[in-house]
Coordinates of C-alpha atoms in Angstrom, one line a residue:
M18 CA -9.0 -27.2 -25.7
A19 CA -6.6 -24.2 -25.7
D20 CA -5.5 -22.7 -22.4
H21 CA -7.0 -19.5 -21.1
P22 CA -4.6 -16.6 -21.7
V23 CA -4.1 -16.4 -17.9
D24 CA -2.6 -19.9 -18.0
E25 CA -0.5 -19.4 -21.1
K26 CA 3.2 -19.9 -20.9
L27 CA 5.1 -17.5 -23.2
P28 CA 8.5 -17.9 -24.7
A29 CA 11.3 -17.5 -22.2
L30 CA 12.7 -14.2 -23.5
K31 CA 9.2 -12.5 -23.7
M32 CA 8.3 -13.9 -20.2
A33 CA 11.5 -12.5 -18.8
T34 CA 11.2 -9.0 -20.3
T35 CA 7.5 -8.6 -19.5
G36 CA 8.2 -9.9 -16.0
L37 CA 10.8 -7.3 -15.5
Q38 CA 8.3 -4.7 -16.6
H39 CA 6.0 -5.7 -13.8
V40 CA 9.0 -5.4 -11.4
A41 CA 9.8 -1.9 -12.7
A42 CA 6.2 -0.8 -12.3
M43 CA 6.1 -1.8 -8.6
Y44 CA 9.7 -1.5 -7.5
A45 CA 9.4 2.0 -6.0
G46 CA 6.3 1.0 -4.2
V47 CA 8.1 -2.0 -2.6
V48 CA 11.1 -0.1 -1.4
A49 CA 9.3 3.0 -0.1
P50 CA 7.8 1.3 3.1
P51 CA 11.1 -0.1 4.4
L52 CA 12.7 3.3 3.7
I53 CA 10.1 5.2 5.6
V54 CA 10.0 2.8 8.6
G55 CA 13.8 2.3 8.6
A56 CA 14.3 6.1 8.6
A57 CA 11.9 6.5 11.5
I58 CA 13.8 4.0 13.5
G59 CA 17.2 5.5 12.6
L60 CA 18.7 2.4 10.9
S61 CA 22.2 2.5 9.6
A62 CA 22.7 2.4 5.8
T63 CA 23.7 -1.3 6.1
D64 CA 20.6 -2.2 8.0
L65 CA 18.4 -0.1 5.7
T66 CA 19.8 -2.0 2.7
F67 CA 19.2 -5.3 4.5
L68 CA 15.6 -4.4 5.3
T69 CA 15.0 -3.2 1.7
G70 CA 16.4 -6.5 0.3
A71 CA 14.2 -8.5 2.7
C72 CA 11.1 -6.7 1.5
L73 CA 12.0 -7.5 -2.1
F74 CA 12.7 -11.1 -1.3
T75 CA 9.4 -11.6 0.6
A76 CA 7.5 -9.8 -2.1
G77 CA 8.8 -12.4 -4.6
L78 CA 7.7 -15.2 -2.3
A79 CA 4.2 -13.7 -1.9
T80 CA 3.9 -13.2 -5.6
F81 CA 4.7 -16.9 -6.2
L82 CA 2.0 -17.9 -3.7
Q83 CA -0.6 -15.7 -5.5
T84 CA 0.3 -16.6 -9.1
L85 CA 1.3 -20.2 -9.0
G86 CA -0.7 -21.2 -5.9
I87 CA -0.6 -24.3 -3.7
W88 CA -3.7 -26.2 -2.5
K89 CA -6.4 -23.6 -1.9
I90 CA -3.9 -20.8 -1.6
G91 CA -3.5 -18.3 -4.5
A92 CA -6.0 -16.7 -6.9
R93 CA -3.8 -18.0 -9.8
L94 CA -4.2 -14.6 -11.6
P95 CA -1.5 -12.2 -12.8
F96 CA -1.1 -10.6 -9.4
V97 CA 2.1 -8.9 -8.1
N98 CA 2.3 -8.9 -4.3
G99 CA 4.5 -6.6 -2.2
V100 CA 4.6 -4.5 0.9
T101 CA 1.3 -2.7 1.4
F102 CA 1.3 1.1 1.9
A103 CA -1.6 0.7 4.3
G104 CA 0.8 -0.5 7.0
V105 CA 3.3 2.3 6.9
A106 CA 1.5 4.9 9.0
P107 CA 0.6 2.4 11.8
M108 CA 4.1 1.0 11.8
T109 CA 5.6 4.5 12.1
A110 CA 3.2 5.1 15.0
I111 CA 4.5 1.9 16.6
V112 CA 8.0 3.2 16.1
A113 CA 7.2 6.6 17.7
S114 CA 5.6 4.9 20.7
T115 CA 8.5 2.5 21.3
E116 CA 11.0 3.9 23.8
D117 CA 13.8 1.5 22.7
K118 CA 13.9 1.8 18.9
S119 CA 15.7 -1.6 18.7
D120 CA 12.5 -3.2 19.8
A121 CA 10.4 -1.5 17.1
L122 CA 10.9 -4.0 14.3
P123 CA 10.4 -7.1 16.5
I124 CA 7.1 -5.5 17.8
I125 CA 6.0 -4.8 14.2
F126 CA 7.0 -8.3 13.0
G127 CA 5.1 -9.9 15.9
A128 CA 2.0 -7.9 15.1
V129 CA 2.2 -8.7 11.4
I130 CA 2.6 -12.5 12.1
V131 CA -0.6 -12.5 14.3
A132 CA -2.6 -10.3 11.8
G133 CA -1.5 -12.6 8.9
L134 CA -2.5 -15.8 10.7
L135 CA -5.9 -14.3 11.8
G136 CA -6.5 -13.1 8.2
F137 CA -5.7 -16.5 6.8
L138 CA -8.3 -18.1 9.1
A139 CA -10.8 -15.4 8.3
A140 CA -10.4 -15.5 4.5
P141 CA -13.4 -17.8 3.8
V142 CA -15.7 -15.7 6.0
F143 CA -14.3 -12.3 4.8
C144 CA -15.0 -13.0 1.2
K145 CA -18.7 -13.3 2.2
A146 CA -18.7 -10.2 4.3
I147 CA -17.3 -7.9 1.6
R148 CA -20.7 -6.1 1.4
F149 CA -19.7 -4.3 4.6
F150 CA -16.7 -2.8 2.7
P151 CA -18.3 -1.0 -0.2
P152 CA -16.4 1.6 -2.3
V153 CA -17.4 4.4 0.2
V154 CA -15.4 2.6 2.8
T155 CA -12.4 1.4 0.8
G156 CA -12.2 4.7 -1.1
S157 CA -12.1 6.6 2.2
V158 CA -9.3 4.4 3.5
I159 CA -7.2 4.4 0.4
T160 CA -7.5 8.2 0.3
L161 CA -6.3 8.4 3.9
I162 CA -3.3 6.1 3.1
G163 CA -2.1 8.6 0.5
I164 CA -2.8 11.7 2.7
S165 CA -1.0 10.0 5.6
L166 CA 2.1 9.3 3.6
L167 CA 2.4 12.8 1.9
P168 CA 4.0 14.4 5.0
V169 CA 6.8 11.7 4.7
A170 CA 7.5 12.9 1.2
F171 CA 7.6 16.5 2.3
G172 CA 10.0 15.6 5.1
W173 CA 12.3 13.8 2.7
A174 CA 12.3 16.8 0.3
Q175 CA 13.9 18.9 3.1
G176 CA 16.7 16.4 3.8
P177 CA 17.7 13.4 5.8
N178 CA 18.2 15.0 9.2
P179 CA 16.0 17.8 10.7
A180 CA 18.9 18.7 13.0
A181 CA 21.3 19.3 10.1
D182 CA 22.2 22.8 8.9
G183 CA 21.1 22.2 5.3
Y184 CA 17.7 20.8 6.3
G185 CA 15.0 22.5 4.1
S186 CA 17.7 24.4 2.1
A187 CA 17.1 25.7 -1.4
T188 CA 19.4 23.0 -2.7
N189 CA 17.4 20.1 -1.2
L190 CA 14.0 21.6 -2.2
G191 CA 15.4 22.3 -5.7
L192 CA 16.5 18.6 -6.1
A193 CA 13.1 17.5 -4.9
G194 CA 11.4 19.9 -7.4
A195 CA 13.6 18.8 -10.2
T196 CA 12.9 15.1 -9.6
L197 CA 9.1 15.8 -9.5
L198 CA 9.4 17.7 -12.8
I199 CA 11.3 14.9 -14.4
V200 CA 8.7 12.3 -13.4
L201 CA 5.9 14.6 -14.6
L202 CA 7.6 15.2 -18.0
L203 CA 8.2 11.5 -18.5
R204 CA 4.6 10.7 -17.7
R205 CA 3.4 13.4 -20.1
F206 CA 5.6 13.0 -23.1
T207 CA 6.5 9.2 -23.1
R208 CA 4.5 6.1 -23.6
G209 CA 4.6 2.4 -23.0
F210 CA 7.4 0.9 -20.9
V211 CA 9.2 4.2 -20.3
K212 CA 6.0 5.8 -19.0
Q213 CA 5.4 2.9 -16.7
I214 CA 8.8 3.3 -15.0
A215 CA 8.7 7.1 -14.9
V216 CA 9.2 7.2 -11.1
L217 CA 12.1 4.8 -11.3
L218 CA 13.8 6.9 -14.0
G219 CA 13.1 10.0 -12.0
L220 CA 15.0 8.6 -9.1
V221 CA 17.9 7.7 -11.3
V222 CA 18.1 11.1 -13.1
G223 CA 17.5 12.9 -9.8
T224 CA 20.4 11.0 -8.2
L225 CA 22.7 11.9 -11.0
I226 CA 21.8 15.6 -10.8
A227 CA 22.4 15.5 -7.0
I228 CA 26.0 14.2 -7.4
P229 CA 27.6 17.7 -8.1
F230 CA 25.9 19.0 -5.0
G231 CA 27.6 16.4 -2.7
V232 CA 24.5 14.8 -1.3
T233 CA 24.9 11.4 -3.0
D234 CA 26.6 8.7 -1.0
F235 CA 27.8 5.6 -2.8
G236 CA 29.1 4.0 0.4
P237 CA 26.2 1.6 0.8
V238 CA 26.9 0.0 -2.6
A239 CA 30.6 -0.2 -2.0
D240 CA 30.1 -1.9 1.3
A241 CA 27.3 -4.3 0.1
A242 CA 28.0 -7.9 -0.7
V243 CA 27.1 -9.3 -4.1
V244 CA 25.3 -12.3 -2.7
G245 CA 23.5 -12.6 0.6
F246 CA 20.4 -14.0 2.3
P247 CA 17.9 -12.3 4.6
T248 CA 18.8 -14.1 7.8
P249 CA 15.6 -15.0 9.7
F250 CA 14.8 -12.6 12.6
H251 CA 17.9 -10.5 11.8
F252 CA 16.5 -7.7 14.0
G253 CA 15.5 -9.9 16.9
A254 CA 12.8 -12.4 17.8
P255 CA 9.2 -11.1 17.3
Q256 CA 7.5 -9.5 20.2
F257 CA 3.8 -9.5 20.7
Q258 CA 2.1 -6.4 22.1
L259 CA -1.7 -6.1 22.1
A260 CA -2.0 -2.5 20.9
A261 CA 0.4 -3.1 18.0
I262 CA -1.4 -6.3 17.0
L263 CA -4.8 -4.6 17.0
S264 CA -3.4 -1.8 14.8
M265 CA -2.0 -4.3 12.3
C266 CA -5.2 -6.3 12.3
V267 CA -7.0 -3.2 11.2
V268 CA -4.4 -2.8 8.4
M269 CA -5.0 -6.4 7.5
V270 CA -8.8 -5.8 7.1
V271 CA -8.0 -2.8 4.9
S272 CA -5.5 -4.9 2.9
M273 CA -7.9 -7.7 2.4
T274 CA -10.6 -5.3 1.3
E275 CA -8.3 -3.7 -1.2
S276 CA -7.1 -7.1 -2.5
T277 CA -10.7 -8.2 -3.0
A278 CA -11.5 -5.2 -5.0
D279 CA -8.3 -5.7 -7.1
M280 CA -9.2 -9.3 -7.7
L281 CA -12.7 -8.4 -8.9
A282 CA -11.2 -5.7 -11.3
L283 CA -8.4 -8.0 -12.6
G284 CA -10.9 -10.8 -13.2
E285 CA -12.8 -8.6 -15.5
I286 CA -9.7 -7.4 -17.3
V287 CA -8.4 -10.9 -18.0
E288 CA -11.9 -12.1 -18.8
R289 CA -11.9 -14.7 -16.0
P290 CA -14.5 -13.3 -13.5
V291 CA -13.7 -14.3 -10.0
D292 CA -16.0 -16.1 -7.5
E293 CA -16.0 -16.4 -3.7
K294 CA -13.7 -19.5 -4.0
T295 CA -11.1 -17.5 -6.0
I296 CA -11.4 -14.5 -3.7
A297 CA -10.9 -16.8 -0.6
A298 CA -7.8 -18.4 -2.2
G299 CA -6.4 -15.0 -3.2
L300 CA -6.9 -13.7 0.4
R301 CA -5.2 -16.8 1.8
A302 CA -2.2 -16.1 -0.4
D303 CA -2.1 -12.4 0.8
T304 CA -2.4 -13.3 4.5
L305 CA -0.1 -16.3 4.5
G306 CA 2.5 -14.3 2.6
S307 CA 2.1 -11.6 5.3
A308 CA 2.5 -14.1 8.1
I309 CA 5.7 -15.6 6.5
S310 CA 7.2 -12.3 5.6
P311 CA 8.4 -11.3 9.1
L312 CA 10.4 -14.5 9.3
F313 CA 12.7 -13.0 6.7
N314 CA 12.4 -9.5 8.1
G315 CA 9.6 -8.3 5.7
F316 CA 6.3 -6.5 6.2
M317 CA 2.7 -7.1 5.4
C318 CA 2.0 -8.0 1.8
S319 CA -0.9 -7.2 -0.5
A320 CA -1.7 -7.0 -4.2
F321 CA -0.3 -4.0 -6.2
A322 CA -3.0 -2.2 -8.1
Q323 CA -0.5 -0.4 -10.4
N324 CA 0.3 -3.8 -11.9
I325 CA -3.3 -4.4 -12.7
G326 CA -3.2 -1.3 -14.9
L327 CA -0.1 -2.7 -16.6
V328 CA -2.0 -6.0 -17.4
A329 CA -4.8 -3.9 -18.9
M330 CA -2.4 -1.8 -21.0
T331 CA -0.2 -4.6 -22.4
R332 CA -3.0 -7.2 -22.7
I333 CA -0.5 -9.8 -21.6
R334 CA -2.6 -11.8 -19.2
S335 CA -0.4 -14.8 -18.3
R336 CA 0.1 -15.4 -14.6
Y337 CA 3.4 -17.0 -15.4
V338 CA 4.8 -13.6 -16.6
V339 CA 4.0 -12.2 -13.2
A340 CA 5.5 -15.3 -11.6
A341 CA 8.7 -14.5 -13.5
G342 CA 8.6 -11.0 -12.1
G343 CA 8.4 -12.7 -8.6
G344 CA 11.5 -14.6 -9.5
F345 CA 13.4 -11.4 -10.3
L346 CA 12.2 -9.9 -6.9
V347 CA 13.6 -13.0 -5.1
L348 CA 16.9 -12.7 -6.9
M349 CA 17.1 -8.9 -6.1
G350 CA 16.5 -9.8 -2.5
L351 CA 19.4 -12.2 -2.5
C352 CA 21.7 -9.6 -4.0
P353 CA 22.4 -6.9 -1.3
M354 CA 24.3 -4.8 -3.8
A355 CA 21.1 -4.5 -5.9
A356 CA 19.1 -3.7 -2.8
S357 CA 21.6 -1.1 -1.7
L358 CA 21.2 1.0 -4.9
I359 CA 18.0 2.6 -3.4
A360 CA 20.1 3.6 -0.3
V361 CA 22.2 5.8 -2.7
V362 CA 19.2 7.9 -3.7
P363 CA 19.3 11.2 -1.7
R364 CA 16.3 11.9 0.5
P365 CA 15.3 15.1 -1.4
V366 CA 15.2 13.1 -4.6
L367 CA 13.1 10.5 -2.9
G368 CA 10.8 13.3 -1.6
G369 CA 10.2 14.6 -5.1
A370 CA 9.3 11.1 -6.4
G371 CA 7.3 10.5 -3.2
V372 CA 4.9 13.4 -4.0
V373 CA 3.9 11.5 -7.1
L374 CA 3.9 8.1 -5.6
F375 CA 2.0 8.9 -2.4
G376 CA -0.3 11.4 -4.2
S377 CA -1.2 8.7 -6.7
V378 CA -2.4 6.5 -3.8
A379 CA -4.7 9.3 -2.6
A380 CA -5.9 9.9 -6.1
S381 CA -6.7 6.2 -6.4
G382 CA -8.8 6.5 -3.3
I383 CA -10.7 9.4 -4.8
Q384 CA -11.3 7.4 -8.0
T385 CA -12.9 4.7 -5.8
L386 CA -15.0 7.3 -4.0
V387 CA -16.3 8.6 -7.4
R388 CA -17.8 5.1 -7.8
A389 CA -19.2 5.1 -4.3
G390 CA -22.4 7.1 -5.1
L391 CA -21.6 10.5 -3.5
D392 CA -24.9 11.8 -4.8
K393 CA -26.3 10.1 -1.7
D394 CA -26.4 12.0 1.6
N395 CA -25.4 9.0 3.7
N396 CA -22.3 8.3 1.7
V397 CA -21.2 12.0 1.8
L398 CA -21.5 11.9 5.6
I399 CA -19.5 8.7 5.9
V400 CA -16.7 10.1 3.7
A401 CA -16.7 13.5 5.5
V402 CA -16.5 12.1 9.0
S403 CA -14.1 9.2 8.3
L404 CA -11.7 11.5 6.5
A405 CA -11.9 14.1 9.3
V406 CA -11.2 11.4 12.0
G407 CA -8.4 10.0 9.9
I408 CA -6.7 13.3 9.4
I409 CA -6.6 14.2 13.1
P410 CA -3.1 12.6 13.7
I411 CA -1.7 14.5 10.7
T412 CA -3.1 18.0 11.5
A413 CA -3.1 17.7 15.3
P414 CA -0.4 15.2 16.3
E415 CA -1.0 15.8 20.1
F416 CA -4.8 15.4 19.9
Y417 CA -4.7 12.1 21.8
H418 CA -1.9 13.1 24.2
A419 CA -4.0 12.3 27.3
F420 CA -4.6 8.7 26.2
P421 CA -2.4 5.8 27.3
E422 CA 0.6 5.0 25.1
T423 CA -0.9 1.6 24.1
A424 CA -4.1 3.2 22.9
R425 CA -2.1 5.9 21.0
I426 CA -0.5 3.2 18.8
V427 CA -4.0 2.7 17.2
L428 CA -5.3 6.3 17.7
D429 CA -2.2 7.9 16.2
S430 CA -2.7 6.0 12.9
G431 CA -5.2 8.0 10.8
I432 CA -5.7 5.0 8.6
S433 CA -6.7 2.7 11.5
T434 CA -9.1 5.2 13.1
G435 CA -10.5 6.4 9.7
C436 CA -11.1 2.8 8.6
V437 CA -13.0 2.0 11.9
A438 CA -15.0 5.1 11.5
A439 CA -15.9 4.4 7.9
V440 CA -17.0 0.8 8.6
L441 CA -19.1 1.8 11.7
L442 CA -20.7 4.7 9.9
N443 CA -21.5 2.6 6.8
L444 CA -23.2 0.0 9.1
V445 CA -25.3 2.7 10.8
F446 CA -26.3 4.6 7.7
N447 CA -26.5 1.9 5.1
H448 CA -27.3 -1.3 6.9
L449 CA -29.0 -1.0 10.3
G450 CA -32.7 -0.2 10.3
G451 CA -32.7 0.9 6.7
G452 CA -30.5 3.9 7.4
G453 CA -33.3 6.1 9.0
R454 CA -34.5 8.0 5.9
D455 CA -33.9 7.2 2.3
A456 CA -30.3 8.3 1.4
R457 CA -31.5 9.5 -2.0
D458 CA -33.6 12.3 -0.5
V459 CA -30.6 14.5 0.0
T460 CA -27.6 15.0 -2.2
H461 CA -25.5 17.2 0.1
P462 CA -25.2 17.3 3.9
M463 CA -25.9 21.0 3.9
E464 CA -28.9 20.8 1.6
T465 CA -32.4 21.1 3.1
G466 CA -34.0 18.2 1.2
K467 CA -37.4 16.6 1.8
E468 CA -39.1 14.9 4.6
L469 CA -40.0 11.2 4.5
T470 CA -43.5 12.0 3.6
G471 CA -42.4 13.6 0.4
V472 CA -43.8 17.0 1.3
P473 CA -41.2 19.8 0.5
T474 CA -39.9 21.8 3.4
A475 CA -40.8 25.4 3.6
P476 CA -38.2 27.7 2.0
A477 CA -36.0 29.6 4.4
A478 CA -37.2 33.2 5.1
S479 CA -35.2 35.8 3.2
S480 CA -33.5 38.4 5.2

């Protein structure tokens, strides 16, 4: 009996080239979180390069767990795993609330370890409780992730240092705009592999354009070693703070929910529908990869949805191709010079590409919401309130100023508060007690609708 295409082993050259394509499609997504968090802490170029390399290395390890699998760990599907965007906003909130910035990464690592281990234990139960995380919840949260990250891109577009004279200058904004335009043109007028790596090419071309303006620094590459290893606990032993742990546990729930949805989608694409056993195994890989990641100075890991689109486009369904991509990620993590290349990219160039990158995350959430049944009054209210709650830290950063610092680590993360609000509202409106009245009676929260008896309400008197 012939192997299923998922278990097919392709010729070495084809496996290598298609594996590299998967790396290209997700590379910008892997390096963005360490760049954001590292910049918030104020890491040196050397430490920022180290952190980026560590995230590439741990993404490769997590991808091995997911594609090759051991025991009951790993969905054994063509999944690429890497640093999840869902954790960026809570991690920057932890950084902001930490007085001594040198403690920020150890606190984050401790929280990720605990969240990963708890998620690993919860995987068999979580795959059964997925009905409490329908598209109306996951779509709201994914949209909030994108919205929460966009201000980071806008900050990058202005320059690396708000205190510098050139911050927000026409030169910096022009470089950001040029990079954005390049990415858009590549996405519009190219196809196939080039189209998939449009963001990466935009970063390269934008950096070249920036050279004459004197904002490109090649020092990190010159100072980086060719070979290196992400020394365990390079930034210090993990610290365990309750508020940070709670915040990352919320992120873990979001990540597990998104990974479950990705597994269901990928199973249909590769024509190997997943069951509860496969979902549980996939979630174990996600969570164990996340728990191990901080040992090598990496962050929480999750499935990368953009690579699912690549599988659908190329129709190459072999999990070994993605495992080969994981091997390239490990090699890049072991080569500090390769990891340092991203440190060369000027912040305005990163900002231009970030608009596309982070905006695409929000758009992905909106796509999920379209499938959520927004013709139902209950779902519209869930989305409306959860988005409003999640946007508070962005539009009114001092809204929770009177709360204790420990509570603000959670409250200042719009993703965390928005997720909690969406889950609770979904329970109240769509699960408990039948949701009061039939959600189909009203299609808009401002519409009059009908009473439960089916008798139309009297029209409003005209003025």
